[in-house]
GROMACS .gro file of C-alpha atoms in nm:
model
  270
    1UNK     CA    1  17.268   4.085  13.995
    2UNK     CA    2  17.563   4.271  14.152
    3UNK     CA    3  17.556   4.641  14.115
    4UNK     CA    4  17.836   4.863  14.225
    5UNK     CA    5  17.742   5.123  14.484
    6UNK     CA    6  17.875   5.474  14.425
    7UNK     CA    7  17.873   5.765  14.670
    8UNK     CA    8  17.583   6.002  14.583
    9UNK     CA    9  17.664   6.327  14.402
   10UNK     CA   10  17.477   6.636  14.532
   11UNK     CA   11  17.457   6.840  14.220
   12UNK     CA   12  17.380   7.158  14.424
   13UNK     CA   13  17.731   7.124  14.567
   14UNK     CA   14  17.909   6.969  14.269
   15UNK     CA   15  18.193   7.096  14.056
   16UNK     CA   16  18.127   6.992  13.700
   17UNK     CA   17  18.371   7.014  13.396
   18UNK     CA   18  18.225   7.003  13.047
   19UNK     CA   19  18.451   7.000  12.746
   20UNK     CA   20  18.331   7.142  12.410
   21UNK     CA   21  18.107   7.358  12.625
   22UNK     CA   22  18.064   7.654  12.383
   23UNK     CA   23  17.778   7.522  12.177
   24UNK     CA   24  17.548   7.232  12.101
   25UNK     CA   25  17.541   6.940  12.349
   26UNK     CA   26  17.811   7.097  12.562
   27UNK     CA   27  17.635   7.426  12.611
   28UNK     CA   28  17.303   7.253  12.680
   29UNK     CA   29  17.472   7.028  12.934
   30UNK     CA   30  17.657   7.310  13.106
   31UNK     CA   31  17.320   7.507  13.140
   32UNK     CA   32  17.138   7.192  13.271
   33UNK     CA   33  17.398   7.141  13.544
   34UNK     CA   34  17.397   7.503  13.636
   35UNK     CA   35  17.018   7.489  13.663
   36UNK     CA   36  17.058   7.200  13.905
   37UNK     CA   37  17.285   7.421  14.124
   38UNK     CA   38  17.623   7.293  14.022
   39UNK     CA   39  17.935   7.499  13.971
   40UNK     CA   40  18.007   7.447  13.598
   41UNK     CA   41  18.350   7.494  13.437
   42UNK     CA   42  18.317   7.482  13.058
   43UNK     CA   43  18.617   7.469  12.829
   44UNK     CA   44  18.642   7.494  12.452
   45UNK     CA   45  18.866   7.629  12.180
   46UNK     CA   46  18.650   7.949  12.170
   47UNK     CA   47  18.329   8.079  12.314
   48UNK     CA   48  18.389   8.000  12.683
   49UNK     CA   49  18.578   8.176  12.968
   50UNK     CA   50  18.831   7.890  12.971
   51UNK     CA   51  19.018   7.792  12.657
   52UNK     CA   52  19.066   7.417  12.628
   53UNK     CA   53  19.226   7.217  12.350
   54UNK     CA   54  19.133   6.861  12.451
   55UNK     CA   55  19.400   6.712  12.209
   56UNK     CA   56  19.680   6.882  12.388
   57UNK     CA   57  19.782   6.727  12.721
   58UNK     CA   58  19.937   7.055  12.822
   59UNK     CA   59  19.631   7.263  12.751
   60UNK     CA   60  19.409   7.010  12.928
   61UNK     CA   61  19.638   7.000  13.233
   62UNK     CA   62  19.644   7.379  13.260
   63UNK     CA   63  19.266   7.377  13.238
   64UNK     CA   64  19.233   7.115  13.513
   65UNK     CA   65  19.489   7.299  13.730
   66UNK     CA   66  19.283   7.619  13.698
   67UNK     CA   67  18.961   7.438  13.799
   68UNK     CA   68  19.128   7.274  14.102
   69UNK     CA   69  19.295   7.600  14.209
   70UNK     CA   70  18.947   7.776  14.202
   71UNK     CA   71  18.726   7.495  14.340
   72UNK     CA   72  18.953   7.233  14.501
   73UNK     CA   73  18.803   6.933  14.318
   74UNK     CA   74  18.618   6.803  14.023
   75UNK     CA   75  18.305   6.585  14.097
   76UNK     CA   76  18.180   6.526  13.744
   77UNK     CA   77  18.365   6.528  13.413
   78UNK     CA   78  18.172   6.542  13.085
   79UNK     CA   79  18.383   6.439  12.786
   80UNK     CA   80  18.185   6.609  12.516
   81UNK     CA   81  18.418   6.775  12.275
   82UNK     CA   82  18.385   6.605  11.935
   83UNK     CA   83  18.443   6.641  11.560
   84UNK     CA   84  18.217   6.482  11.304
   85UNK     CA   85  18.334   6.473  10.939
   86UNK     CA   86  18.082   6.350  10.681
   87UNK     CA   87  18.144   6.209  10.331
   88UNK     CA   88  18.321   5.937  10.149
   89UNK     CA   89  18.608   5.748  10.325
   90UNK     CA   90  18.860   5.773  10.039
   91UNK     CA   91  18.784   6.137   9.986
   92UNK     CA   92  18.839   6.234  10.354
   93UNK     CA   93  19.172   6.418  10.400
   94UNK     CA   94  19.421   6.245  10.631
   95UNK     CA   95  19.453   6.573  10.839
   96UNK     CA   96  19.077   6.568  10.901
   97UNK     CA   97  19.077   6.203  10.995
   98UNK     CA   98  19.365   6.269  11.242
   99UNK     CA   99  19.193   6.555  11.408
  100UNK     CA  100  18.877   6.338  11.442
  101UNK     CA  101  19.071   6.069  11.621
  102UNK     CA  102  19.263   6.323  11.836
  103UNK     CA  103  18.961   6.502  11.955
  104UNK     CA  104  18.711   6.210  11.985
  105UNK     CA  105  18.961   5.951  12.132
  106UNK     CA  106  19.266   6.132  12.271
  107UNK     CA  107  19.044   6.405  12.413
  108UNK     CA  108  18.871   6.137  12.623
  109UNK     CA  109  19.198   5.974  12.719
  110UNK     CA  110  19.349   6.309  12.827
  111UNK     CA  111  19.047   6.392  13.032
  112UNK     CA  112  19.036   6.060  13.211
  113UNK     CA  113  19.403   6.055  13.283
  114UNK     CA  114  19.407   6.405  13.424
  115UNK     CA  115  19.086   6.402  13.619
  116UNK     CA  116  19.051   6.043  13.739
  117UNK     CA  117  19.342   6.050  13.981
  118UNK     CA  118  19.177   6.317  14.197
  119UNK     CA  119  18.850   6.131  14.192
  120UNK     CA  120  19.019   5.809  14.281
  121UNK     CA  121  19.207   5.965  14.570
  122UNK     CA  122  18.873   6.095  14.716
  123UNK     CA  123  18.691   5.764  14.645
  124UNK     CA  124  18.407   5.943  14.460
  125UNK     CA  125  18.327   6.108  14.129
  126UNK     CA  126  18.154   6.051  13.792
  127UNK     CA  127  18.274   6.069  13.436
  128UNK     CA  128  18.038   6.081  13.133
  129UNK     CA  129  18.164   6.030  12.774
  130UNK     CA  130  17.930   6.164  12.503
  131UNK     CA  131  17.975   5.867  12.272
  132UNK     CA  132  17.721   5.815  11.997
  133UNK     CA  133  17.502   5.544  11.854
  134UNK     CA  134  17.769   5.564  11.575
  135UNK     CA  135  17.980   5.378  11.835
  136UNK     CA  136  17.755   5.076  11.773
  137UNK     CA  137  17.609   5.125  11.421
  138UNK     CA  138  17.849   5.155  11.130
  139UNK     CA  139  17.727   5.424  10.883
  140UNK     CA  140  17.850   5.472  10.528
  141UNK     CA  141  17.992   5.825  10.504
  142UNK     CA  142  18.110   5.834  10.868
  143UNK     CA  143  18.382   5.575  10.869
  144UNK     CA  144  18.651   5.746  11.071
  145UNK     CA  145  18.379   5.915  11.301
  146UNK     CA  146  18.252   5.556  11.347
  147UNK     CA  147  18.608   5.439  11.439
  148UNK     CA  148  18.652   5.719  11.688
  149UNK     CA  149  18.321   5.654  11.862
  150UNK     CA  150  18.373   5.280  11.869
  151UNK     CA  151  18.701   5.360  12.036
  152UNK     CA  152  18.565   5.601  12.281
  153UNK     CA  153  18.284   5.362  12.377
  154UNK     CA  154  18.525   5.073  12.432
  155UNK     CA  155  18.755   5.291  12.629
  156UNK     CA  156  18.478   5.412  12.851
  157UNK     CA  157  18.354   5.057  12.915
  158UNK     CA  158  18.705   4.922  12.996
  159UNK     CA  159  18.782   5.210  13.243
  160UNK     CA  160  18.455   5.169  13.409
  161UNK     CA  161  18.528   4.804  13.468
  162UNK     CA  162  18.885   4.873  13.573
  163UNK     CA  163  18.777   5.113  13.848
  164UNK     CA  164  18.445   4.943  13.935
  165UNK     CA  165  18.530   4.919  14.308
  166UNK     CA  166  18.676   5.264  14.346
  167UNK     CA  167  18.362   5.471  14.417
  168UNK     CA  168  18.410   5.640  14.082
  169UNK     CA  169  18.159   5.564  13.803
  170UNK     CA  170  18.220   5.604  13.430
  171UNK     CA  171  17.927   5.616  13.189
  172UNK     CA  172  17.862   5.667  12.817
  173UNK     CA  173  17.571   5.860  12.674
  174UNK     CA  174  17.490   5.745  12.316
  175UNK     CA  175  17.274   5.995  12.124
  176UNK     CA  176  17.120   5.941  11.783
  177UNK     CA  177  17.143   6.231  11.539
  178UNK     CA  178  17.135   6.555  11.742
  179UNK     CA  179  17.014   6.890  11.609
  180UNK     CA  180  17.341   7.078  11.639
  181UNK     CA  181  17.605   7.227  11.410
  182UNK     CA  182  17.778   6.881  11.380
  183UNK     CA  183  17.481   6.744  11.197
  184UNK     CA  184  17.427   7.057  10.969
  185UNK     CA  185  17.393   6.966  10.602
  186UNK     CA  186  17.329   6.597  10.675
  187UNK     CA  187  17.005   6.457  10.527
  188UNK     CA  188  16.759   6.335  10.794
  189UNK     CA  189  16.495   6.089  10.682
  190UNK     CA  190  16.310   5.781  10.776
  191UNK     CA  191  16.447   5.556  11.047
  192UNK     CA  192  16.676   5.819  11.206
  193UNK     CA  193  16.569   5.967  11.543
  194UNK     CA  194  16.664   6.334  11.564
  195UNK     CA  195  16.701   6.462  11.919
  196UNK     CA  196  16.761   6.803  12.073
  197UNK     CA  197  17.085   6.889  12.265
  198UNK     CA  198  16.866   6.932  12.574
  199UNK     CA  199  16.754   6.581  12.550
  200UNK     CA  200  17.117   6.462  12.566
  201UNK     CA  201  17.190   6.708  12.844
  202UNK     CA  202  16.910   6.562  13.053
  203UNK     CA  203  17.048   6.216  13.004
  204UNK     CA  204  17.391   6.336  13.115
  205UNK     CA  205  17.256   6.498  13.428
  206UNK     CA  206  17.043   6.193  13.495
  207UNK     CA  207  17.342   5.966  13.477
  208UNK     CA  208  17.476   6.126  13.798
  209UNK     CA  209  17.186   5.954  13.978
  210UNK     CA  210  17.164   5.616  13.787
  211UNK     CA  211  17.535   5.573  13.713
  212UNK     CA  212  17.432   5.336  13.423
  213UNK     CA  213  17.707   5.209  13.198
  214UNK     CA  214  17.528   5.317  12.881
  215UNK     CA  215  17.238   5.548  12.818
  216UNK     CA  216  17.091   5.572  12.469
  217UNK     CA  217  16.904   5.884  12.354
  218UNK     CA  218  16.628   5.823  12.270
  219UNK     CA  219  16.596   5.530  12.508
  220UNK     CA  220  16.446   5.284  12.265
  221UNK     CA  221  16.785   5.270  12.082
  222UNK     CA  222  16.911   5.062  12.371
  223UNK     CA  223  16.748   4.770  12.194
  224UNK     CA  224  16.998   4.794  11.904
  225UNK     CA  225  17.240   4.542  12.066
  226UNK     CA  226  16.965   4.278  12.081
  227UNK     CA  227  16.849   4.350  11.726
  228UNK     CA  228  17.197   4.338  11.588
  229UNK     CA  229  17.268   4.010  11.763
  230UNK     CA  230  16.949   3.833  11.665
  231UNK     CA  231  16.885   3.954  11.312
  232UNK     CA  232  17.061   3.776  11.023
  233UNK     CA  233  17.289   4.011  10.815
  234UNK     CA  234  17.062   4.008  10.502
  235UNK     CA  235  16.773   4.126  10.725
  236UNK     CA  236  16.976   4.398  10.874
  237UNK     CA  237  17.097   4.498  10.529
  238UNK     CA  238  16.741   4.529  10.411
  239UNK     CA  239  16.634   4.725  10.721
  240UNK     CA  240  16.932   4.964  10.661
  241UNK     CA  241  16.835   5.013  10.303
  242UNK     CA  242  16.478   5.100  10.412
  243UNK     CA  243  16.624   5.349  10.650
  244UNK     CA  244  16.851   5.493  10.385
  245UNK     CA  245  17.170   5.449  10.594
  246UNK     CA  246  17.384   5.595  10.311
  247UNK     CA  247  17.248   5.945  10.349
  248UNK     CA  248  17.568   6.071  10.518
  249UNK     CA  249  17.730   6.036  10.163
  250UNK     CA  250  17.494   6.305  10.045
  251UNK     CA  251  17.596   6.605  10.236
  252UNK     CA  252  17.480   6.960  10.169
  253UNK     CA  253  17.821   7.125  10.171
  254UNK     CA  254  17.680   7.477  10.149
  255UNK     CA  255  17.471   7.414  10.471
  256UNK     CA  256  17.768   7.267  10.640
  257UNK     CA  257  18.024   7.529  10.528
  258UNK     CA  258  18.063   7.716  10.856
  259UNK     CA  259  18.112   7.402  11.057
  260UNK     CA  260  18.371   7.268  10.806
  261UNK     CA  261  18.551   7.607  10.810
  262UNK     CA  262  18.579   7.590  11.192
  263UNK     CA  263  18.722   7.234  11.172
  264UNK     CA  264  18.967   7.349  10.907
  265UNK     CA  265  19.099   7.623  11.147
  266UNK     CA  266  19.138   7.351  11.413
  267UNK     CA  267  19.337   7.141  11.163
  268UNK     CA  268  19.562   7.439  11.087
  269UNK     CA  269  19.628   7.486  11.461
  270UNK     CA  270  19.713   7.123  11.529
   0.00000   0.00000   0.00000
């Protein structure tokens, strides 16, 4: 089987950009790369040295310019910034749906279009999109989030294929539910693997070596494609019922209040 060959990335000498780096997966990923010796430039709306609004092309361009002025190149880009609303589709405000698509899809598009040209010019580099298993598994109570992650996963796969012979790799990491603020207030029960941000960070760092197209976290979820293709819909519906896949419709708003306030501030600034 043909496998593209990519120039190796020496993490001890790498310049790594992480979006949404103030907390959760982004913070864990920034720390993991720093522990490997990389120079890490983390951007976020707050909580980092560099302010970055991934939905704004101007903000993202200024951020990239600052990194290039300080370090001369970007070896690894981690598209991590994300928004995850939970609740009924018809009850979700339009403004929240737009911010979700802007951050989760346009944030990735902006990053790719601003960082890829430099990588392509050097003939080396690696991009990781933090997608989600929600980019493969439709979940009641997460409709627009599902849409955004399906889009981000498709975008990542297409860009990977388009530049397959360039020396630049593009990968997607697909976590299950992650123990971060994004999942606060969401019931976690049978059939749903809950992973730590550090587990996802380890997969991101590992992708710099393997350059695999998709990396599920935990790894056994990679079998979902086979299961979904082979199992008849009634069987899948039964399995989903056993796993209580409608739990995202039963959100503890009090436990989720701080996260939702922060997203409301982002909507107000958009």
